Coordinates of C-alpha atoms in Angstrom, one line a residue:
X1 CA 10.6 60.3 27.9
X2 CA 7.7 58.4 27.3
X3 CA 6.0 57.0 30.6
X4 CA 3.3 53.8 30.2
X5 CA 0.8 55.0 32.6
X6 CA -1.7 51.6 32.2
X7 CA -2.7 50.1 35.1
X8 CA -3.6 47.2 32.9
X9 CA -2.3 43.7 34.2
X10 CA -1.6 40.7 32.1
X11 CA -2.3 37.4 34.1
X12 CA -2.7 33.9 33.6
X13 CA -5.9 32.3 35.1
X14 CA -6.8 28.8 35.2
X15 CA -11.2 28.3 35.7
X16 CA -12.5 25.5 37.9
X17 CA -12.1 22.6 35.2
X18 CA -8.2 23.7 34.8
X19 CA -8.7 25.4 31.4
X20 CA -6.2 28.4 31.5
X21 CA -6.1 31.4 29.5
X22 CA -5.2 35.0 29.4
X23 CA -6.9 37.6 31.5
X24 CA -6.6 42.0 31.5
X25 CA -7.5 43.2 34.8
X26 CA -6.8 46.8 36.3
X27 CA -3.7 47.3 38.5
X28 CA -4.8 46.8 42.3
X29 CA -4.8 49.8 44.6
X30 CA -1.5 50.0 47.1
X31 CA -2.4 49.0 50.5
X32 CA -0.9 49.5 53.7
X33 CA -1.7 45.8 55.3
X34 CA 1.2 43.7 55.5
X35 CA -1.4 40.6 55.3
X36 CA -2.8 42.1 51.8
X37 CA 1.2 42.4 50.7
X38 CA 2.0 39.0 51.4
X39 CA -1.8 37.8 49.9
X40 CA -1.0 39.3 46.3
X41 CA 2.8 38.4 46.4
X42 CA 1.5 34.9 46.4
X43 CA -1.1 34.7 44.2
X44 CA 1.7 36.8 41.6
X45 CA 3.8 33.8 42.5
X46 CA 1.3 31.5 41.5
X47 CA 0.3 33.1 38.3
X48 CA 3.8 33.7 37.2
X49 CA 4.2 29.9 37.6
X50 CA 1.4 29.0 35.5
X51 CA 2.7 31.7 33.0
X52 CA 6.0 30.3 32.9
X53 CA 4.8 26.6 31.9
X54 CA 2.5 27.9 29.7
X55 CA 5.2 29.6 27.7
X56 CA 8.2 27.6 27.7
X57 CA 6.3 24.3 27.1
X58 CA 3.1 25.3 25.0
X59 CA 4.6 28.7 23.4
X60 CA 2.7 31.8 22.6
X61 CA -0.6 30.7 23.0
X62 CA -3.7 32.1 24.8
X63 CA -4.6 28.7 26.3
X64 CA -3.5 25.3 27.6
X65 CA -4.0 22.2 24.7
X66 CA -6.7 19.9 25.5
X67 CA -5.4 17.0 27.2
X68 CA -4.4 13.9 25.2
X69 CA -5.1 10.7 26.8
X70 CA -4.7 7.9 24.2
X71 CA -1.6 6.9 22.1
X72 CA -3.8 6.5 18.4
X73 CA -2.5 7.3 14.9
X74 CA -3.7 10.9 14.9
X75 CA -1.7 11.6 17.9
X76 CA 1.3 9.7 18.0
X77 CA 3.2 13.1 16.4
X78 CA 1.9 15.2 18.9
X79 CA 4.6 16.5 21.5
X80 CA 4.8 14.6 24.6
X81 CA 3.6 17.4 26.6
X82 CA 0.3 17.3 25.3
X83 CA -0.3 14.3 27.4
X84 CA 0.2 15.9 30.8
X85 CA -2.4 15.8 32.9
X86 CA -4.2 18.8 34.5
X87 CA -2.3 18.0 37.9
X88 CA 1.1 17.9 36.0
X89 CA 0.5 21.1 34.8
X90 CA -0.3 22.5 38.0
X91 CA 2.3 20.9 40.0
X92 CA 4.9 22.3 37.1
X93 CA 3.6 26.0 37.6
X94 CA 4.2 25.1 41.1
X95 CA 7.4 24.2 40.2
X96 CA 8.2 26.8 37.8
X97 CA 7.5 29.6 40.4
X98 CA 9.6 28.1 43.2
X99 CA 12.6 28.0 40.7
X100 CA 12.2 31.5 39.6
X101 CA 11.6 32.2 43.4
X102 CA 14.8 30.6 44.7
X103 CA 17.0 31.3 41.1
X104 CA 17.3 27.7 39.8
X105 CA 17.4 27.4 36.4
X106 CA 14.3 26.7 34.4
X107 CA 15.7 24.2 32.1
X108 CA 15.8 22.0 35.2
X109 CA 12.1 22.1 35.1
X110 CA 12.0 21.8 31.2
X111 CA 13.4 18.4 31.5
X112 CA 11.6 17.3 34.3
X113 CA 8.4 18.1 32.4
X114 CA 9.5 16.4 29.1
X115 CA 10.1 13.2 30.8
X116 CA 6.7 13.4 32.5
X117 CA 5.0 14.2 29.5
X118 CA 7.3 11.0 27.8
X119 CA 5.6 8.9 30.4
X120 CA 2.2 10.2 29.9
X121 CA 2.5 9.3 26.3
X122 CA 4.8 6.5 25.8
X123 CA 4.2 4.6 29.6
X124 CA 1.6 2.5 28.9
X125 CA 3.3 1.0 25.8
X126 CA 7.0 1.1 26.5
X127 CA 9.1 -2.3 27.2
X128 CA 11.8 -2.7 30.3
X129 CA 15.0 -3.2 28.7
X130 CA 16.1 -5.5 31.2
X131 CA 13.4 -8.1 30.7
X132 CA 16.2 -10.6 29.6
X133 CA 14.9 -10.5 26.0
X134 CA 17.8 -8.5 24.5
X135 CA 20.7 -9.7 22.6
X136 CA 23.6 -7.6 20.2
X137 CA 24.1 -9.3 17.1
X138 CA 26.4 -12.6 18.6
X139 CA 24.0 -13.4 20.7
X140 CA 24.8 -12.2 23.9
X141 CA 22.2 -10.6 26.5
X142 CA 22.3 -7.3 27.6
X143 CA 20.8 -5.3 29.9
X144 CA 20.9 -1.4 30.5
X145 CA 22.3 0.5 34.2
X146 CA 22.1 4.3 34.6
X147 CA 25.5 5.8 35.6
X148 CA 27.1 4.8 39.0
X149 CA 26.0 8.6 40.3
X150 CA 22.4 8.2 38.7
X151 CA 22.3 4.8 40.4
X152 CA 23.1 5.8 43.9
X153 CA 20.6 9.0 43.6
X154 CA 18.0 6.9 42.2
X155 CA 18.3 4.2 45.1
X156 CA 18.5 6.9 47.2
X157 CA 14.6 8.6 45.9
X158 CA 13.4 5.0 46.1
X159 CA 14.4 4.4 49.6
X160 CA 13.3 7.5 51.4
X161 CA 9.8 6.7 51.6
X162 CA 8.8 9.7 50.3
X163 CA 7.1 8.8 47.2
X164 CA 3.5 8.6 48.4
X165 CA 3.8 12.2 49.6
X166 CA 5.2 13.9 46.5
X167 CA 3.9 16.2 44.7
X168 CA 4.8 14.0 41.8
X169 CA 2.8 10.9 40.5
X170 CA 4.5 7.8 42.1
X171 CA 4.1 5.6 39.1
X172 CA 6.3 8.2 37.1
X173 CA 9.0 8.2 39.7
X174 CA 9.1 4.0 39.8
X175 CA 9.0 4.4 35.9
X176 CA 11.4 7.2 35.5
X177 CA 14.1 5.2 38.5
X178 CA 13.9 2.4 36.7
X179 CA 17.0 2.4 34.1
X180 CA 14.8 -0.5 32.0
X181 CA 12.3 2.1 31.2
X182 CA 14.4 5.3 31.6
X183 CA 17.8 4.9 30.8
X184 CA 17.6 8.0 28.0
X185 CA 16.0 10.3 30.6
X186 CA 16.9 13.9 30.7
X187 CA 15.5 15.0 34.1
X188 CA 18.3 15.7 36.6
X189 CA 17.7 12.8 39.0
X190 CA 20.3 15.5 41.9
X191 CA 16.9 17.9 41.0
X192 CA 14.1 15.1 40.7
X193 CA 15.6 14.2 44.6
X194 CA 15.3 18.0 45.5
X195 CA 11.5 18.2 44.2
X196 CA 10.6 14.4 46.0
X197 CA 12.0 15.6 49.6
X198 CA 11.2 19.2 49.3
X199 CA 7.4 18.4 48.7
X200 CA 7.6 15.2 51.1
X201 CA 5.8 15.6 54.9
X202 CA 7.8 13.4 57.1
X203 CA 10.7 15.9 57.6
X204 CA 12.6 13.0 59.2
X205 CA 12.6 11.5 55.3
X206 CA 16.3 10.5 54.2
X207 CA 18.1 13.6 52.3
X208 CA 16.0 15.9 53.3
X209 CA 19.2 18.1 54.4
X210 CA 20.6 17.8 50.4
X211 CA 20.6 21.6 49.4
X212 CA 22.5 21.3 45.5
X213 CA 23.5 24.1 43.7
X214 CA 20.7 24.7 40.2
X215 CA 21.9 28.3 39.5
X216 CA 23.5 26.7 36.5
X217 CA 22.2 24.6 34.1
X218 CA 24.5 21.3 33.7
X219 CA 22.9 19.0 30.6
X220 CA 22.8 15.4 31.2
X221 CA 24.1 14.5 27.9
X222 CA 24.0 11.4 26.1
X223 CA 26.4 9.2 28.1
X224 CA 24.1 8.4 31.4
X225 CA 23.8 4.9 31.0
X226 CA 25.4 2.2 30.8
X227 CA 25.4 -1.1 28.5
X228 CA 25.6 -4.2 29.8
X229 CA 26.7 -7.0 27.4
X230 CA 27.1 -10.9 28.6
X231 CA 30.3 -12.8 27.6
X232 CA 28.7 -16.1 27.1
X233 CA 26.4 -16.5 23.8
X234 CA 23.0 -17.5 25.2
X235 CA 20.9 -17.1 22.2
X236 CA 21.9 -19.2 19.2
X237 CA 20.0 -18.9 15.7
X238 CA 20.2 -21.2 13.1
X239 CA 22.8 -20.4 10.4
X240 CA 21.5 -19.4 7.4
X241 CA 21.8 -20.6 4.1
X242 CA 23.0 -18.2 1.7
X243 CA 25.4 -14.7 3.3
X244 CA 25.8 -11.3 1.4
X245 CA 29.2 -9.9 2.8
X246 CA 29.8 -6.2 0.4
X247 CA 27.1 -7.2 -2.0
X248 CA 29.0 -10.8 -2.5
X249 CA 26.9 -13.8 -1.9
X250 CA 28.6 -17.1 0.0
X251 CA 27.0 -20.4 0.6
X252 CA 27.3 -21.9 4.0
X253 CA 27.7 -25.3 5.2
X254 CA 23.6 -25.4 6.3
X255 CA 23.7 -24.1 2.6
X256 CA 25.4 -27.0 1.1
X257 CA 23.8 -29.2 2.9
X258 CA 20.5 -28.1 1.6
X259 CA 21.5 -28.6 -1.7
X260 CA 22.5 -24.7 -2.5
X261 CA 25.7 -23.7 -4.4
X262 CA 27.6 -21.1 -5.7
X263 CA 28.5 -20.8 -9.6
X264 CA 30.3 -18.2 -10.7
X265 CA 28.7 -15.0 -8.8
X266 CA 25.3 -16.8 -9.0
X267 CA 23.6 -19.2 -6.3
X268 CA 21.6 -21.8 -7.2
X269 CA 19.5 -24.5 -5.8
X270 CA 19.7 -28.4 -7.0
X271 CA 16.5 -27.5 -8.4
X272 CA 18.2 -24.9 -10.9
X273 CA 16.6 -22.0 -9.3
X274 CA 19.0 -18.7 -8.6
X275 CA 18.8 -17.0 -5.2
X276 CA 17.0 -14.1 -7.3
X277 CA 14.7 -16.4 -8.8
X278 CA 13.4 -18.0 -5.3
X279 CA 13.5 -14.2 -4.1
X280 CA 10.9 -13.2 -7.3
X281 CA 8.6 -16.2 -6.0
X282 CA 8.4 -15.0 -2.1
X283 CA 7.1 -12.6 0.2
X284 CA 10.6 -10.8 1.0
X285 CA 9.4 -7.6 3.0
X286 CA 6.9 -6.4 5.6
X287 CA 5.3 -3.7 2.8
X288 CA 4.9 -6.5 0.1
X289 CA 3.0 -8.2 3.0
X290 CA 0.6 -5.5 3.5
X291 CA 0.7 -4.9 -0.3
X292 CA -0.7 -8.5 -0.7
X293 CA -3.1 -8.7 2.3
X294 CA -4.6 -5.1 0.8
X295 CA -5.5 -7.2 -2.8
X296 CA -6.9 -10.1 -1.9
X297 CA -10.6 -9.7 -1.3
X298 CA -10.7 -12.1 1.9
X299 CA -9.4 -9.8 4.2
X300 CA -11.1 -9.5 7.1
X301 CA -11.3 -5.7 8.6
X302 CA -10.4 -6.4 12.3
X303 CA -6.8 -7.4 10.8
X304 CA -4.4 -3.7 11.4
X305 CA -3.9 -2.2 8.1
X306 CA -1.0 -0.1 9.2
X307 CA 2.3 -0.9 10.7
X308 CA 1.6 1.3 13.6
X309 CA -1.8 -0.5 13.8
X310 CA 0.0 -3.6 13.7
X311 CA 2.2 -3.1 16.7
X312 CA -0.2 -1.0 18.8
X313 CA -2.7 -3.5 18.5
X314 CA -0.2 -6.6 19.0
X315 CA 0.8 -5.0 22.2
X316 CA -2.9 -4.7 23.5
X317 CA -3.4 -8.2 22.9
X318 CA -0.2 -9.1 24.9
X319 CA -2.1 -6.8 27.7
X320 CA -4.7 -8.5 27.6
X321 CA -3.5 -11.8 27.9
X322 CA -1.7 -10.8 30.7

């Protein structure tokens, strides 16, 4: 029998600007002070936690990612948890320990971290869904609810008064309760509740009793929300003048009475052009648009050359209009 006789250690250390890396250090001698027990088993809880995110949401590597704090075109395929701060990553070691500690499942954490990181990236940019600006295809507004259970939790988080005193970022927890922004979360709000009350200080805080069950991971799925769809049509568009149904063109009456008609499997115009000769003579999609712009020697270099560009930058000038 072979016995491994190092008294290497393999820890994770984090320096004083929150850089973390990999550290070999001999194994400590045994002591007999219950004080000096108690000492190391928390500061092996503490590295073990810091281990743990490291691994399951960076991989094998030696060393924490620099932190990205800007949405551009060079890091909008980066994973979302590339944007999480220096105090998310902590408080997730800190939460990665206390569920090894206490045998919840990890993958509770996993999720909770993804949709923090999805904030971190996405936040600043992201639409509510419940603005009243969205219609299906009649016309009809709709807006988006979590699930009744989802609902009642999240009310519950929001009314404890406990958000100030988490160990989570408040702004994520209004952003992440809030089924306008959130409604495709994956976090476990039952968990999200635990974390908030467990980390609050009043102890008098509402559900601060709730003691659920994570020894077994249960996936949220893709059926935790809720669609919303008006019965009266409250946004009306113009009818158009030519339909393709199956590749077959029709005429409508705001057709006809434009002066377009159908003969045989052709449309034409009073002027005798055919629907494919007015479509020769226009701009028909976004890329021919950009195609154009690009060629004409007038175009003046502040105007976004990409589509990204396009819609990030449209959305900053809505910002800043605001």
């Amino acid at each position: 029998m072979n016995v491994n006789t190092s008294t290497n250690v393999y820890s994770y250390v984090q320096d004083t600007s929150g850089n973390a890396s990999k550290k070999t250090s001999s194994q400590p001698a045994t002591g007999s002070s219950t004080t000096t027990a108690q000492s190391n088993s928390s500061a092996q809880s503490t590295i073990s936690g810091l281990g743990l995110m490291m691994t399951r949401l960076y991989g094998n590597t030696n060393a924490l990612p620099v932190v990205q704090t800007q949405l551009t075109t060079e890091t909008q395929d980066m994973d979302a948890v590339n944007f999480l701060t220096l105090d998310d990553r902590n408080v997730l070691s800190d939460l990665y320990a206390q569920a090894k500690d206490q045998g919840t499942d990890l993958l509770y954490v996993d999720d909770l971290a993804r949709d923090l990181g999805k904030y971190r990236k996405f936040g600043s940019v992201s639409g509510n869904y419940n603005t009243g600006n969205t219609y299906d295809v009649s016309g009809r507004k709709q807006t988006i609810d979590f699930t009744a259970k989802d609902s009642e939790t999240a009310s519950r988080i929001l009314n404890s008064g406990n958000l100030s005193s988490s160990v989570l970022d408040p702004g994520f927890l209004k952003f992440e309760l809030n089924s306008g922004y959130s409604f495709d979360h994956v976090a476990n709000f039952d968990y999200l509740e635990s974390v908030v009350n467990n980390s609050a200080s009043k102890t008098t805080s509402n559900g601060l009793g709730r003691t659920p069950d994570f020894t077994t991971y249960v996936s949220q799925g893709q059926n935790n929300y809720v669609v919303n769809t008006a019965s009266e049509v409250t946004f009306k568009t113009d009818e158009p003048d030519v339909v393709s149904k199956d590749g077959v063109f029709y005429v409508t009456e705001t057709g006809k009475k434009h002066g377009f008609r159908l003969e045989g499997n052709n449309v034409l115009q009073d002027e005798g052009l055919s629907i494919s000769d007015i479509q020769s003579q226009t701009v028909t999609t976004l890329l021919d648009y950009y195609l154009n712009a690009n060629e004409s020697e007038n175009v003046s270099t502040d105007k976004p050359t990409t589509l990204f560009d396009y819609l990030f930058s449209s959305n900053i000038d809505k910002k800043i209009q605001e």
